[in-house]
CSV table of C-alpha atoms in Angstrom, one decimal:
chain,number,residue,atom,x,y,z
N,80,MET,CA,-0.3,0.2,0.0
N,81,THR,CA,1.3,3.3,-1.0
N,82,ALA,CA,0.4,5.7,1.6
N,83,THR,CA,0.0,9.2,-0.5
N,84,ILE,CA,-1.2,12.8,1.8
N,85,PHE,CA,0.5,15.9,-0.6
N,86,ASP,CA,-2.0,19.2,-0.6
N,87,LYS,CA,-0.7,22.5,-2.6
N,88,PRO,CA,1.5,24.7,-1.1
N,89,ALA,CA,0.1,26.3,3.0
N,90,VAL,CA,-1.0,29.8,3.8
N,91,GLU,CA,1.8,31.6,6.4
N,92,GLU,CA,0.1,31.9,8.4
N,93,ARG,CA,-1.4,28.4,9.5
N,94,ALA,CA,1.1,26.1,12.2
N,95,SER,CA,2.8,23.7,10.0
N,96,SER,CA,1.1,21.3,12.7
N,97,SER,CA,-2.8,21.8,11.5
N,98,LEU,CA,-1.3,21.8,8.6
N,99,PRO,CA,-1.9,18.3,6.1
N,100,LEU,CA,1.4,15.9,6.2
N,101,ARG,CA,3.2,16.0,2.2
N,102,LEU,CA,4.5,12.8,2.1
N,103,THR,CA,4.4,9.7,0.1
N,104,LEU,CA,5.7,6.6,0.5
N,105,ALA,CA,6.7,3.1,-1.6
N,106,PRO,CA,4.1,0.8,-2.4
N,107,ALA,CA,4.7,-2.0,1.3
N,108,GLY,CA,6.5,-5.3,-0.3
N,109,THR,CA,8.7,-3.5,-3.1
N,110,ALA,CA,12.4,-4.7,-2.9
N,111,PRO,CA,14.0,-2.6,-0.9
N,112,THR,CA,15.8,0.3,-2.3
N,113,LEU,CA,17.8,3.5,-0.7
N,114,ILE,CA,14.8,5.6,-0.4
N,115,ASP,CA,11.5,4.6,1.4
N,116,GLY,CA,9.2,7.9,-0.2
N,117,ALA,CA,9.9,11.6,0.2
N,118,TRP,CA,8.9,14.1,3.3
N,119,TRP,CA,8.0,17.4,1.9
N,120,PRO,CA,7.9,19.5,5.5
N,121,ARG,CA,7.0,22.7,5.8
N,122,SER,CA,9.6,24.0,7.7
N,123,ARG,CA,12.9,23.4,9.0
N,124,ASP,CA,12.5,22.8,12.2
N,125,LEU,CA,12.5,19.7,13.4
N,126,THR,CA,10.7,20.7,16.7
N,127,ALA,CA,7.4,21.4,14.8
N,128,GLU,CA,7.9,19.6,11.9
N,129,LEU,CA,7.9,16.0,14.0
N,130,PRO,CA,5.4,15.5,15.1
N,131,ALA,CA,3.3,15.0,12.2
N,132,LEU,CA,5.5,12.7,10.6
N,133,THR,CA,5.2,10.3,13.4
N,134,ALA,CA,1.5,10.5,13.7
N,135,VAL,CA,1.4,9.5,10.4
N,136,LEU,CA,4.3,6.6,10.4
N,137,ASP,CA,3.7,5.1,13.6
N,138,PRO,CA,0.7,3.0,12.8
N,139,LEU,CA,2.3,2.4,8.8
N,140,TRP,CA,5.7,1.6,10.4
N,141,GLY,CA,5.7,0.7,13.7
N,142,ARG,CA,7.1,3.3,17.2
N,143,ILE,CA,9.4,5.7,15.8
N,144,THR,CA,11.7,6.5,18.3
N,145,ARG,CA,14.9,7.5,16.7
N,146,VAL,CA,15.1,10.0,14.1
N,147,THR,CA,18.5,10.7,12.6
N,148,VAL,CA,20.1,13.3,9.9
N,149,ASN,CA,22.4,15.9,8.4
N,150,PRO,CA,22.8,19.6,9.6
N,151,ALA,CA,23.9,20.6,6.6
N,152,PHE,CA,19.8,22.1,6.2
N,153,TRP,CA,19.0,22.1,9.9
N,154,PRO,CA,19.7,25.1,11.8
N,155,VAL,CA,18.9,23.9,15.1
N,156,ILE,CA,18.5,20.6,16.1
N,157,PRO,CA,17.4,18.6,19.4
N,158,ARG,CA,18.6,16.1,21.3
N,159,LYS,CA,14.8,15.1,21.7
N,160,VAL,CA,11.2,16.4,20.4
N,161,PRO,CA,7.9,15.2,21.8
N,162,VAL,CA,5.6,13.4,20.3
N,163,ALA,CA,2.2,11.7,20.7
N,164,GLY,CA,2.6,9.6,23.1
N,165,HIS,CA,6.5,9.5,23.7
N,166,LEU,CA,9.9,11.4,22.6
N,167,VAL,CA,12.0,11.2,19.5
N,168,HIS,CA,15.5,10.7,19.5
N,169,VAL,CA,17.6,13.2,17.4
N,170,GLY,CA,20.7,12.5,16.6
N,171,TRP,CA,22.7,13.8,13.6
N,172,PHE,CA,25.8,12.6,11.1
N,173,LYS,CA,28.2,14.7,8.5
N,174,ALA,CA,29.7,13.0,6.4
N,175,GLU,CA,28.0,9.9,6.7
N,176,GLN,CA,24.3,10.6,5.6
N,177,ASP,CA,23.0,12.4,2.8
N,178,PRO,CA,22.0,15.8,3.5
N,179,HIS,CA,19.2,15.9,1.9
N,180,LYS,CA,17.9,12.4,3.4
N,181,LEU,CA,16.0,11.5,6.9
N,182,LEU,CA,17.0,8.4,9.2
N,183,LEU,CA,13.9,6.7,10.7
N,184,LEU,CA,14.6,3.3,13.2
N,185,SER,CA,11.2,1.7,14.5
N,186,TYR,CA,11.3,0.6,18.2
N,187,THR,CA,9.5,-2.6,15.7
N,188,ALA,CA,10.0,-2.6,12.4
N,189,GLY,CA,13.6,-1.6,11.6
N,190,ARG,CA,15.1,1.7,9.3
N,191,TRP,CA,13.5,3.5,6.4
N,192,ASP,CA,15.6,6.5,4.5
N,193,LEU,CA,13.0,9.3,3.9
N,194,LEU,CA,13.9,12.0,0.8
N,195,VAL,CA,14.0,15.0,2.3
N,196,ILE,CA,12.3,17.6,0.3
N,197,PRO,CA,13.7,21.9,0.7
N,198,PRO,CA,10.4,23.3,2.3
N,199,GLU,CA,11.4,25.5,0.0
N,200,THR,CA,10.8,24.3,-3.3
N,201,SER,CA,8.1,25.3,-5.3
N,202,PRO,CA,5.0,22.5,-6.4
N,203,ASP,CA,6.0,21.6,-10.1
N,204,THR,CA,9.8,20.2,-8.2
N,205,ALA,CA,8.2,19.1,-5.4
N,206,ALA,CA,5.4,16.2,-7.1
N,207,ARG,CA,7.9,15.4,-9.4
N,208,LEU,CA,10.4,14.6,-6.6
N,209,MET,CA,7.2,12.6,-4.5
N,210,THR,CA,6.8,10.6,-7.6
N,211,ALA,CA,10.5,9.5,-7.7
N,212,ALA,CA,11.5,8.9,-4.5
N,213,ALA,CA,8.2,6.1,-3.9
N,214,ASP,CA,8.6,4.5,-7.7
N,215,PRO,CA,9.9,1.5,-7.2
N,216,LEU,CA,12.7,1.2,-9.6
N,217,ARG,CA,14.4,4.2,-8.1
N,218,VAL,CA,18.2,3.7,-7.7
N,219,LEU,CA,19.2,7.3,-7.4
N,220,THR,CA,20.1,8.2,-3.7
N,221,ALA,CA,18.5,11.3,-2.2
N,222,SER,CA,21.2,13.7,-2.9
N,223,GLY,CA,20.7,11.9,-6.5
N,224,LEU,CA,17.2,13.2,-6.7
N,225,ILE,CA,17.3,16.3,-6.3
N,226,GLN,CA,20.1,17.0,-8.4
N,227,GLU,CA,17.8,15.4,-10.9
N,228,ALA,CA,15.0,17.6,-10.1
N,229,GLU,CA,17.3,20.2,-10.8
N,230,PHE,CA,18.1,19.2,-13.3
N,231,PHE,CA,15.1,19.1,-14.9
N,232,ARG,CA,13.6,22.3,-13.3
N,233,ILE,CA,16.9,25.1,-15.5
N,234,ALA,CA,15.8,22.5,-18.7
N,235,ALA,CA,11.7,23.9,-18.8
N,236,GLU,CA,13.5,27.5,-17.9
N,237,ALA,CA,15.9,26.9,-20.8
N,238,ASP,CA,13.3,25.6,-23.2
N,239,TRP,CA,10.8,28.2,-22.2
N,240,ASP,CA,12.8,31.0,-23.3
N,241,SER,CA,14.2,29.7,-25.9
N,242,THR,CA,9.9,29.3,-27.2
N,243,ARG,CA,9.7,33.0,-26.1
N,244,GLU,CA,12.7,33.5,-28.5
N,245,ARG,CA,11.4,32.1,-30.7
N,246,VAL,CA,8.1,33.9,-30.6
N,247,TRP,CA,10.0,37.4,-30.3
N,248,ASP,CA,11.3,36.9,-34.1
N,249,SER,CA,8.1,35.7,-34.8
N,250,GLU,CA,6.4,39.0,-34.7
N,251,GLY,CA,9.8,41.1,-35.3
N,252,GLY,CA,11.5,41.2,-32.2
N,253,HIS,CA,14.9,40.3,-34.5
N,254,GLY,CA,14.6,43.8,-35.8
N,255,ALA,CA,15.1,45.7,-32.5
N,256,GLY,CA,18.4,45.3,-31.6
N,257,ARG,CA,18.4,47.6,-34.7
N,258,ARG,CA,19.4,51.9,-34.2
N,259,ILE,CA,16.3,53.5,-34.2
N,260,SER,CA,17.1,57.9,-34.5
N,261,ARG,CA,15.2,59.4,-31.4
N,262,SER,CA,14.6,63.2,-30.2
N,263,PRO,CA,15.6,63.9,-27.3
N,264,ALA,CA,11.4,63.9,-25.9
N,265,GLN,CA,11.1,60.4,-27.6
N,266,ALA,CA,13.5,58.7,-26.2
N,267,VAL,CA,12.4,60.1,-22.3
N,268,THR,CA,9.1,58.6,-23.4
N,269,ALA,CA,10.5,55.8,-24.0
N,270,ALA,CA,12.2,55.2,-20.8
N,271,GLN,CA,9.4,56.1,-19.0
N,272,ALA,CA,7.3,52.9,-20.3
N,273,VAL,CA,10.5,50.3,-20.2
N,274,THR,CA,10.0,51.7,-16.0
N,275,ALA,CA,6.8,51.8,-16.0
N,276,GLN,CA,7.0,47.5,-17.0
N,277,ILE,CA,9.4,47.0,-14.9
N,278,PRO,CA,8.1,45.5,-10.7
N,279,ALA,CA,9.5,47.5,-7.8
N,280,PRO,CA,11.4,45.2,-5.6
N,281,THR,CA,9.7,42.8,-3.6
N,282,GLU,CA,11.8,43.3,0.3
N,283,GLY,CA,13.2,40.2,1.4
N,284,LYS,CA,13.7,38.7,-2.5
């Protein structure tokens, strides 16, 4: 059985604990692989994010008693996180653990590995990663899946730029580079028109 809970991006004002968990798991009974599924947390706060994750995984895998992370993407790593009915012990490894992976140890079922999708990932890229991580034929590591998704994102952007350029050319844009003589008044008007089309910078971006 595949447990998949996936929703649209959350409104920032709502607490992470009150929102649906964004998780996908590989079908039960498939051959062991490097990744058992993917988790898309809403923040990099383990204390806030782990309770919702274990609430879903405990009934499926047995009680999660310990998790480990790579500190590269987690600014604060608590030693223990209180979840429903018990505590989860948290550890970390640098060189030994893939930075994009969360390792979970269950009291009864053993070890599970999840791809951790960065919270700021776009919905399209996150959906692609969710699908790839749950594919029974997957062979990539967590970081390998992230790199593959980035490759697809860059390729899609390059294709969009190429398409936009072709449309520009088809509409006569190829002549835009030619020098056009303008009077000073015309030049000022043109500059104002271009400025009006440029959106004002957004604070924090």
